[in-house]
Amino acid sequence: MRKILFIFALITCSFLQAQFTIQGTIDPDHDYSWILLYQMQNGDQTYVANADVIDGQFTFEIDEDQPAGIYRAYYKIENSLYVEFIYNKEDVEFSFDPNSPLASISFSRSEENIVYHDYYNSIKQQQHKIDSVQVLYFKATEKGEEAGLKKEYNTFLAQLKEQQALYEKNSSTLMANHFIRASAQYNSDQPHKDPKDYLGAIKAHFFDAMSLSDSVLSHSTFINDRLHDYVFYLNQGDDHLSQNELQKDAIEKAVTWIGTSTEVLSNFEEELLETYLLQENVDMINFVLDNYYMSLPAAYQNEELLRRLTASLKTAIGVTAPDFSWKQNGTDFSLHSLTGTDYYIVLFFSSNCPHCQMEIPEFYTFISGIENIKVVAVGLEDEKESWEAMTNEYAEFINILDLDKWSSQKVKDYGITAIPTYLVLDVDKKILAKPEDFEELKSMFETK
């Protein structure tokens, strides 16, 4: 559940008793003019402050009463571009490259973040050594080679355990300690000969280091991020169907591990639904909804997400497009009753949309030269006159006026959130594609 409590107007926040500062440098400098600070808690994002970006630099003044936790500084919120860090009643200073924020962020102030990022980088390097030896062990065929790799594996594993213990000890008074302990990755005492056994062991022990009783973890994004990794990165199948089955099993195990923590369940399941929505994976959307999400108390269900899912399920690739009807010269027509061509393109646009005014004429010129395509163009309008003036130029389209505009039932059924929007249907009105833009649509038919 990632609800952004967002005050879009740039409110000037002044903290009369400010005790701490969060300073950042965007390097190299880009044309970002402002940056927004949010606290991450229980899967939600709560607005804290905003700051101007001047010559790539910004500063947040933090009140002494601001709670400790995980924070995000969004430099492009519409694209979910942010840097994430720990705030725990201390000054924080960092720099980052906006093109690769996770890999590039570097802290010059903040014991919490310096210790945690040093841990992350050190353990990552040591784990890479172990993984490299494990891959070689899979391929080894000689007994002598296997013995040498086992010895090397055990050496690297001992070093990793020593590093993990040292970081846990040295961070014992820090909030970072919660994340360091929970990040401990399981490694078998000996390398595996069979890759399936290796992966199975990782899955079986994936949750060993984490505890939902740790409120710092359960109130942060850490648990949800780890659950996401468990489902999507440890369960890759050879094909779509086998991958779905693997992920269904993983979801069941994750839900069992979460137990009765309704808030964590809700956050996890919403993350799953958002991911499957992006993938247009109808089978998995229905699986999560039917088996888990709809069983949650109503207070933990996101109505806006459910509306988007309902529209997406109606317009997923491979399903029959929602039907709609209209009158033309006194005669009733419907999308599903149309015949006489191989493809249909349902176009949603508006005569008052500047982008539509530029793109639709080009689209009309292109599509008019293709004989086996029929265009059903739905104008989402406030009034009839401008629509008539525009569509008079598009005699080869089936032009439909919808004066309900964004409250139209067609908009709801098709999940339309932007215009122009194109949907390509086959002869049976099944959805073949939902091109991102005209250029993508054009590429589909240029060789036909």
PDB file of C-alpha atoms in Angstrom, residues 61-293:
ATOM      1  CA  GLU A  61      15.465  21.493   8.071  1.00  0.00           C
ATOM      2  CA  ILE A  62      14.207  18.710  10.356  1.00  0.00           C
ATOM      3  CA  ASP A  63      12.319  19.396  13.580  1.00  0.00           C
ATOM      4  CA  GLU A  64      13.546  17.664  16.710  1.00  0.00           C
ATOM      5  CA  ASP A  65      10.200  15.869  17.030  1.00  0.00           C
ATOM      6  CA  GLN A  66      10.415  14.248  13.588  1.00  0.00           C
ATOM      7  CA  PRO A  67      10.455  10.450  14.166  1.00  0.00           C
ATOM      8  CA  ALA A  68      13.367   8.251  13.167  1.00  0.00           C
ATOM      9  CA  GLY A  69      12.920   5.822  10.295  1.00  0.00           C
ATOM     10  CA  ILE A  70      13.392   5.279   6.579  1.00  0.00           C
ATOM     11  CA  TYR A  71      13.007   8.403   4.432  1.00  0.00           C
ATOM     12  CA  ARG A  72      12.843   9.041   0.711  1.00  0.00           C
ATOM     13  CA  ALA A  73      13.842  12.187  -1.145  1.00  0.00           C
ATOM     14  CA  TYR A  74      11.987  12.271  -4.467  1.00  0.00           C
ATOM     15  CA  TYR A  75      13.655  14.322  -7.201  1.00  0.00           C
ATOM     16  CA  LYS A  76      11.129  13.224  -9.856  1.00  0.00           C
ATOM     17  CA  ILE A  77       8.027  11.935  -8.137  1.00  0.00           C
ATOM     18  CA  GLU A  78       5.989  11.295 -11.286  1.00  0.00           C
ATOM     19  CA  ASN A  79       8.572   8.686 -12.317  1.00  0.00           C
ATOM     20  CA  SER A  80       9.165   7.397  -8.761  1.00  0.00           C
ATOM     21  CA  LEU A  81      12.800   8.526  -8.794  1.00  0.00           C
ATOM     22  CA  TYR A  82      14.188   8.877  -5.289  1.00  0.00           C
ATOM     23  CA  VAL A  83      17.046   8.232  -2.891  1.00  0.00           C
ATOM     24  CA  GLU A  84      16.341   6.360   0.346  1.00  0.00           C
ATOM     25  CA  PHE A  85      18.190   6.669   3.648  1.00  0.00           C
ATOM     26  CA  ILE A  86      17.954   6.265   7.416  1.00  0.00           C
ATOM     27  CA  TYR A  87      17.155   9.299   9.540  1.00  0.00           C
ATOM     28  CA  ASN A  88      17.746   8.930  13.279  1.00  0.00           C
ATOM     29  CA  LYS A  89      18.092  12.309  14.990  1.00  0.00           C
ATOM     30  CA  GLU A  90      21.374  13.258  13.314  1.00  0.00           C
ATOM     31  CA  ASP A  91      22.536  15.415  10.421  1.00  0.00           C
ATOM     32  CA  VAL A  92      22.592  13.597   7.103  1.00  0.00           C
ATOM     33  CA  GLU A  93      24.631  14.631   4.085  1.00  0.00           C
ATOM     34  CA  PHE A  94      24.999  12.714   0.841  1.00  0.00           C
ATOM     35  CA  SER A  95      25.507  12.995  -2.911  1.00  0.00           C
ATOM     36  CA  PHE A  96      24.152  10.873  -5.729  1.00  0.00           C
ATOM     37  CA  ASP A  97      23.902  10.509  -9.485  1.00  0.00           C
ATOM     38  CA  PRO A  98      20.216  10.745 -10.474  1.00  0.00           C
ATOM     39  CA  ASN A  99      20.778   8.264 -13.305  1.00  0.00           C
ATOM     40  CA  SER A 100      21.788   5.509 -10.846  1.00  0.00           C
ATOM     41  CA  PRO A 101      20.791   6.637  -7.338  1.00  0.00           C
ATOM     42  CA  LEU A 102      21.116   3.283  -5.527  1.00  0.00           C
ATOM     43  CA  ALA A 103      24.564   2.486  -6.875  1.00  0.00           C
ATOM     44  CA  SER A 104      25.974   6.006  -6.624  1.00  0.00           C
ATOM     45  CA  ILE A 105      24.734   7.373  -3.302  1.00  0.00           C
ATOM     46  CA  SER A 106      27.585   8.295  -0.970  1.00  0.00           C
ATOM     47  CA  PHE A 107      27.253   9.642   2.588  1.00  0.00           C
ATOM     48  CA  SER A 108      29.658  12.171   4.085  1.00  0.00           C
ATOM     49  CA  ARG A 109      27.651  12.672   7.291  1.00  0.00           C
ATOM     50  CA  SER A 110      25.384  10.300   9.259  1.00  0.00           C
ATOM     51  CA  GLU A 111      26.833   7.415  11.221  1.00  0.00           C
ATOM     52  CA  GLU A 112      23.701   5.358  10.548  1.00  0.00           C
ATOM     53  CA  ASN A 113      24.009   5.549   6.782  1.00  0.00           C
ATOM     54  CA  ILE A 114      27.789   5.392   6.572  1.00  0.00           C
ATOM     55  CA  VAL A 115      27.842   2.173   8.628  1.00  0.00           C
ATOM     56  CA  TYR A 116      24.939   0.593   6.745  1.00  0.00           C
ATOM     57  CA  HIS A 117      26.276   1.384   3.279  1.00  0.00           C
ATOM     58  CA  ASP A 118      29.766   0.232   4.247  1.00  0.00           C
ATOM     59  CA  TYR A 119      28.179  -3.017   5.449  1.00  0.00           C
ATOM     60  CA  TYR A 120      26.127  -3.387   2.271  1.00  0.00           C
ATOM     61  CA  ASN A 121      29.124  -2.902  -0.034  1.00  0.00           C
ATOM     62  CA  SER A 122      31.475  -5.098   1.992  1.00  0.00           C
ATOM     63  CA  ILE A 123      29.043  -8.002   2.340  1.00  0.00           C
ATOM     64  CA  LYS A 124      28.069  -7.713  -1.308  1.00  0.00           C
ATOM     65  CA  GLN A 125      31.691  -8.147  -2.373  1.00  0.00           C
ATOM     66  CA  GLN A 126      32.214 -11.102  -0.045  1.00  0.00           C
ATOM     67  CA  GLN A 127      28.986 -12.773  -1.144  1.00  0.00           C
ATOM     68  CA  HIS A 128      30.088 -12.369  -4.763  1.00  0.00           C
ATOM     69  CA  LYS A 129      33.240 -14.377  -3.984  1.00  0.00           C
ATOM     70  CA  ILE A 130      31.146 -17.183  -2.474  1.00  0.00           C
ATOM     71  CA  ASP A 131      28.722 -17.188  -5.388  1.00  0.00           C
ATOM     72  CA  SER A 132      31.571 -17.292  -7.920  1.00  0.00           C
ATOM     73  CA  VAL A 133      33.087 -20.359  -6.263  1.00  0.00           C
ATOM     74  CA  GLN A 134      29.650 -22.008  -6.109  1.00  0.00           C
ATOM     75  CA  VAL A 135      29.187 -21.526  -9.877  1.00  0.00           C
ATOM     76  CA  LEU A 136      32.606 -23.075 -10.539  1.00  0.00           C
ATOM     77  CA  TYR A 137      31.701 -25.983  -8.257  1.00  0.00           C
ATOM     78  CA  PHE A 138      28.583 -26.687 -10.332  1.00  0.00           C
ATOM     79  CA  LYS A 139      30.818 -27.140 -13.363  1.00  0.00           C
ATOM     80  CA  ALA A 140      33.705 -28.990 -11.710  1.00  0.00           C
ATOM     81  CA  THR A 141      34.277 -32.568 -12.899  1.00  0.00           C
ATOM     82  CA  GLU A 142      37.566 -33.536 -11.211  1.00  0.00           C
ATOM     83  CA  LYS A 143      37.772 -34.587  -7.551  1.00  0.00           C
ATOM     84  CA  GLY A 144      40.876 -32.497  -6.996  1.00  0.00           C
ATOM     85  CA  GLU A 145      39.209 -29.437  -8.459  1.00  0.00           C
ATOM     86  CA  GLU A 146      36.141 -29.967  -6.259  1.00  0.00           C
ATOM     87  CA  ALA A 147      38.300 -30.298  -3.126  1.00  0.00           C
ATOM     88  CA  GLY A 148      40.116 -27.041  -3.924  1.00  0.00           C
ATOM     89  CA  LEU A 149      36.875 -25.191  -4.532  1.00  0.00           C
ATOM     90  CA  LYS A 150      35.386 -26.522  -1.289  1.00  0.00           C
ATOM     91  CA  LYS A 151      38.366 -25.197   0.628  1.00  0.00           C
ATOM     92  CA  GLU A 152      38.098 -21.802  -1.065  1.00  0.00           C
ATOM     93  CA  TYR A 153      34.323 -21.728  -0.452  1.00  0.00           C
ATOM     94  CA  ASN A 154      34.789 -22.461   3.271  1.00  0.00           C
ATOM     95  CA  THR A 155      37.430 -19.739   3.565  1.00  0.00           C
ATOM     96  CA  PHE A 156      35.189 -17.120   1.977  1.00  0.00           C
ATOM     97  CA  LEU A 157      32.189 -18.263   4.025  1.00  0.00           C
ATOM     98  CA  ALA A 158      34.149 -17.950   7.285  1.00  0.00           C
ATOM     99  CA  GLN A 159      35.223 -14.443   6.267  1.00  0.00           C
ATOM    100  CA  LEU A 160      31.634 -13.468   5.505  1.00  0.00           C
ATOM    101  CA  LYS A 161      30.371 -14.776   8.863  1.00  0.00           C
ATOM    102  CA  GLU A 162      33.146 -12.869  10.613  1.00  0.00           C
ATOM    103  CA  GLN A 163      32.229  -9.662   8.751  1.00  0.00           C
ATOM    104  CA  GLN A 164      28.539 -10.101   9.516  1.00  0.00           C
ATOM    105  CA  ALA A 165      29.210 -10.621  13.238  1.00  0.00           C
ATOM    106  CA  LEU A 166      31.551  -7.604  13.366  1.00  0.00           C
ATOM    107  CA  TYR A 167      29.066  -5.263  11.694  1.00  0.00           C
ATOM    108  CA  GLU A 168      26.266  -6.474  13.959  1.00  0.00           C
ATOM    109  CA  LYS A 169      28.445  -5.789  17.023  1.00  0.00           C
ATOM    110  CA  ASN A 170      29.682  -2.384  15.869  1.00  0.00           C
ATOM    111  CA  SER A 171      26.170  -1.199  14.956  1.00  0.00           C
ATOM    112  CA  SER A 172      24.473  -2.456  18.121  1.00  0.00           C
ATOM    113  CA  THR A 173      23.409   1.049  19.224  1.00  0.00           C
ATOM    114  CA  LEU A 174      22.199   2.129  15.768  1.00  0.00           C
ATOM    115  CA  MET A 175      18.914   1.784  13.942  1.00  0.00           C
ATOM    116  CA  ALA A 176      20.995   0.363  11.072  1.00  0.00           C
ATOM    117  CA  ASN A 177      21.586  -2.706  13.217  1.00  0.00           C
ATOM    118  CA  HIS A 178      18.026  -3.898  12.562  1.00  0.00           C
ATOM    119  CA  PHE A 179      18.647  -3.906   8.803  1.00  0.00           C
ATOM    120  CA  ILE A 180      22.142  -5.356   9.097  1.00  0.00           C
ATOM    121  CA  ARG A 181      20.921  -8.340  11.136  1.00  0.00           C
ATOM    122  CA  ALA A 182      17.936  -8.887   8.834  1.00  0.00           C
ATOM    123  CA  SER A 183      20.144  -8.738   5.728  1.00  0.00           C
ATOM    124  CA  ALA A 184      22.241 -11.756   6.711  1.00  0.00           C
ATOM    125  CA  GLN A 185      22.017 -14.064   3.685  1.00  0.00           C
ATOM    126  CA  TYR A 186      21.904 -17.813   4.133  1.00  0.00           C
ATOM    127  CA  ASN A 187      24.782 -19.834   2.702  1.00  0.00           C
ATOM    128  CA  SER A 188      25.093 -23.609   3.026  1.00  0.00           C
ATOM    129  CA  ASP A 189      28.056 -24.945   4.980  1.00  0.00           C
ATOM    130  CA  GLN A 190      29.295 -26.693   1.822  1.00  0.00           C
ATOM    131  CA  PRO A 191      28.829 -25.823  -1.873  1.00  0.00           C
ATOM    132  CA  HIS A 192      26.045 -27.631  -3.731  1.00  0.00           C
ATOM    133  CA  LYS A 193      26.624 -29.858  -6.732  1.00  0.00           C
ATOM    134  CA  ASP A 194      23.046 -29.530  -8.001  1.00  0.00           C
ATOM    135  CA  PRO A 195      21.800 -25.974  -8.796  1.00  0.00           C
ATOM    136  CA  LYS A 196      18.280 -27.004  -7.781  1.00  0.00           C
ATOM    137  CA  ASP A 197      19.502 -28.005  -4.320  1.00  0.00           C
ATOM    138  CA  TYR A 198      21.381 -24.703  -4.057  1.00  0.00           C
ATOM    139  CA  LEU A 199      18.301 -22.627  -4.928  1.00  0.00           C
ATOM    140  CA  GLY A 200      16.075 -24.784  -2.738  1.00  0.00           C
ATOM    141  CA  ALA A 201      18.294 -24.185   0.282  1.00  0.00           C
ATOM    142  CA  ILE A 202      18.209 -20.416  -0.248  1.00  0.00           C
ATOM    143  CA  LYS A 203      14.412 -20.465  -0.492  1.00  0.00           C
ATOM    144  CA  ALA A 204      14.030 -22.681   2.568  1.00  0.00           C
ATOM    145  CA  HIS A 205      16.123 -20.326   4.721  1.00  0.00           C
ATOM    146  CA  PHE A 206      15.149 -17.033   3.113  1.00  0.00           C
ATOM    147  CA  PHE A 207      13.239 -15.741   6.151  1.00  0.00           C
ATOM    148  CA  ASP A 208      15.671 -16.956   8.825  1.00  0.00           C
ATOM    149  CA  ALA A 209      17.213 -13.557   9.590  1.00  0.00           C
ATOM    150  CA  MET A 210      13.989 -11.512   9.511  1.00  0.00           C
ATOM    151  CA  SER A 211      11.405 -11.082  12.234  1.00  0.00           C
ATOM    152  CA  LEU A 212       8.053  -9.344  12.028  1.00  0.00           C
ATOM    153  CA  SER A 213       8.247  -8.725  15.764  1.00  0.00           C
ATOM    154  CA  ASP A 214      10.965  -6.169  14.967  1.00  0.00           C
ATOM    155  CA  SER A 215       8.855  -3.020  14.606  1.00  0.00           C
ATOM    156  CA  VAL A 216      11.672  -1.114  12.880  1.00  0.00           C
ATOM    157  CA  LEU A 217      11.630  -3.678  10.085  1.00  0.00           C
ATOM    158  CA  SER A 218       7.874  -4.133   9.863  1.00  0.00           C
ATOM    159  CA  HIS A 219       7.260  -0.365   9.730  1.00  0.00           C
ATOM    160  CA  SER A 220       9.846   0.193   7.000  1.00  0.00           C
ATOM    161  CA  THR A 221      10.026  -0.858   3.337  1.00  0.00           C
ATOM    162  CA  PHE A 222      12.623  -3.531   4.134  1.00  0.00           C
ATOM    163  CA  ILE A 223      10.250  -6.464   4.668  1.00  0.00           C
ATOM    164  CA  ASN A 224       8.211  -5.706   1.574  1.00  0.00           C
ATOM    165  CA  ASP A 225      11.316  -5.338  -0.583  1.00  0.00           C
ATOM    166  CA  ARG A 226      12.655  -8.682   0.629  1.00  0.00           C
ATOM    167  CA  LEU A 227       9.318 -10.391   0.027  1.00  0.00           C
ATOM    168  CA  HIS A 228       9.281  -8.968  -3.485  1.00  0.00           C
ATOM    169  CA  ASP A 229      12.744 -10.431  -4.120  1.00  0.00           C
ATOM    170  CA  TYR A 230      11.619 -13.794  -2.750  1.00  0.00           C
ATOM    171  CA  VAL A 231       8.677 -14.054  -5.133  1.00  0.00           C
ATOM    172  CA  PHE A 232      10.075 -12.500  -8.308  1.00  0.00           C
ATOM    173  CA  TYR A 233      13.826 -13.139  -8.299  1.00  0.00           C
ATOM    174  CA  LEU A 234      14.035 -16.568  -6.707  1.00  0.00           C
ATOM    175  CA  ASN A 235      11.181 -17.997  -8.752  1.00  0.00           C
ATOM    176  CA  GLN A 236      11.959 -17.692 -12.444  1.00  0.00           C
ATOM    177  CA  GLY A 237      10.498 -20.409 -14.655  1.00  0.00           C
ATOM    178  CA  ASP A 238      11.425 -21.720 -18.092  1.00  0.00           C
ATOM    179  CA  ASP A 239       8.101 -20.470 -19.455  1.00  0.00           C
ATOM    180  CA  HIS A 240       5.159 -18.309 -18.421  1.00  0.00           C
ATOM    181  CA  LEU A 241       3.067 -21.149 -16.970  1.00  0.00           C
ATOM    182  CA  SER A 242       5.845 -22.763 -14.942  1.00  0.00           C
ATOM    183  CA  GLN A 243       6.904 -19.371 -13.586  1.00  0.00           C
ATOM    184  CA  ASN A 244       3.360 -18.636 -12.471  1.00  0.00           C
ATOM    185  CA  GLU A 245       3.237 -21.947 -10.602  1.00  0.00           C
ATOM    186  CA  LEU A 246       6.548 -21.257  -8.894  1.00  0.00           C
ATOM    187  CA  GLN A 247       5.390 -17.812  -7.840  1.00  0.00           C
ATOM    188  CA  LYS A 248       2.054 -19.099  -6.574  1.00  0.00           C
ATOM    189  CA  ASP A 249       3.934 -21.483  -4.300  1.00  0.00           C
ATOM    190  CA  ALA A 250       6.263 -18.676  -3.175  1.00  0.00           C
ATOM    191  CA  ILE A 251       3.327 -16.373  -2.387  1.00  0.00           C
ATOM    192  CA  GLU A 252       1.695 -19.088  -0.298  1.00  0.00           C
ATOM    193  CA  LYS A 253       4.906 -19.585   1.696  1.00  0.00           C
ATOM    194  CA  ALA A 254       5.362 -15.835   2.161  1.00  0.00           C
ATOM    195  CA  VAL A 255       1.784 -15.390   3.357  1.00  0.00           C
ATOM    196  CA  THR A 256       2.266 -18.265   5.790  1.00  0.00           C
ATOM    197  CA  TRP A 257       5.427 -16.620   7.122  1.00  0.00           C
ATOM    198  CA  ILE A 258       3.669 -13.252   7.546  1.00  0.00           C
ATOM    199  CA  GLY A 259       0.872 -14.928   9.493  1.00  0.00           C
ATOM    200  CA  THR A 260      -1.692 -12.648  11.115  1.00  0.00           C
ATOM    201  CA  SER A 261       0.071  -9.320  10.509  1.00  0.00           C
ATOM    202  CA  THR A 262      -2.731  -7.813   8.420  1.00  0.00           C
ATOM    203  CA  GLU A 263      -0.887  -4.609   7.606  1.00  0.00           C
ATOM    204  CA  VAL A 264       2.162  -6.451   6.275  1.00  0.00           C
ATOM    205  CA  LEU A 265      -0.100  -8.823   4.325  1.00  0.00           C
ATOM    206  CA  SER A 266      -1.921  -5.902   2.742  1.00  0.00           C
ATOM    207  CA  ASN A 267       1.318  -4.148   1.742  1.00  0.00           C
ATOM    208  CA  PHE A 268       2.806  -7.351   0.334  1.00  0.00           C
ATOM    209  CA  GLU A 269      -0.282  -8.306  -1.647  1.00  0.00           C
ATOM    210  CA  GLU A 270      -0.721  -4.800  -3.058  1.00  0.00           C
ATOM    211  CA  GLU A 271       2.905  -4.859  -4.194  1.00  0.00           C
ATOM    212  CA  LEU A 272       2.225  -8.173  -5.926  1.00  0.00           C
ATOM    213  CA  LEU A 273      -0.889  -6.811  -7.621  1.00  0.00           C
ATOM    214  CA  GLU A 274       0.920  -3.662  -8.794  1.00  0.00           C
ATOM    215  CA  THR A 275       3.731  -5.774 -10.278  1.00  0.00           C
ATOM    216  CA  TYR A 276       1.377  -8.206 -12.005  1.00  0.00           C
ATOM    217  CA  LEU A 277      -0.657  -5.252 -13.269  1.00  0.00           C
ATOM    218  CA  LEU A 278       2.444  -3.867 -14.976  1.00  0.00           C
ATOM    219  CA  GLN A 279       3.124  -7.317 -16.441  1.00  0.00           C
ATOM    220  CA  GLU A 280      -0.557  -7.708 -17.434  1.00  0.00           C
ATOM    221  CA  ASN A 281      -0.412 -11.152 -15.860  1.00  0.00           C
ATOM    222  CA  VAL A 282      -4.148 -11.836 -15.557  1.00  0.00           C
ATOM    223  CA  ASP A 283      -3.703 -15.323 -14.087  1.00  0.00           C
ATOM    224  CA  MET A 284      -1.595 -14.048 -11.198  1.00  0.00           C
ATOM    225  CA  ILE A 285      -3.794 -10.998 -10.577  1.00  0.00           C
ATOM    226  CA  ASN A 286      -6.802 -13.280 -10.206  1.00  0.00           C
ATOM    227  CA  PHE A 287      -4.793 -15.692  -8.042  1.00  0.00           C
ATOM    228  CA  VAL A 288      -3.793 -12.984  -5.563  1.00  0.00           C
ATOM    229  CA  LEU A 289      -7.243 -11.394  -5.528  1.00  0.00           C
ATOM    230  CA  ASP A 290      -9.219 -14.623  -5.146  1.00  0.00           C
ATOM    231  CA  ASN A 291      -6.963 -16.395  -2.665  1.00  0.00           C
ATOM    232  CA  TYR A 292      -5.658 -13.552  -0.524  1.00  0.00           C
ATOM    233  CA  TYR A 293      -6.391  -9.895  -1.080  1.00  0.00           C
TER     234      TYR A 293
END
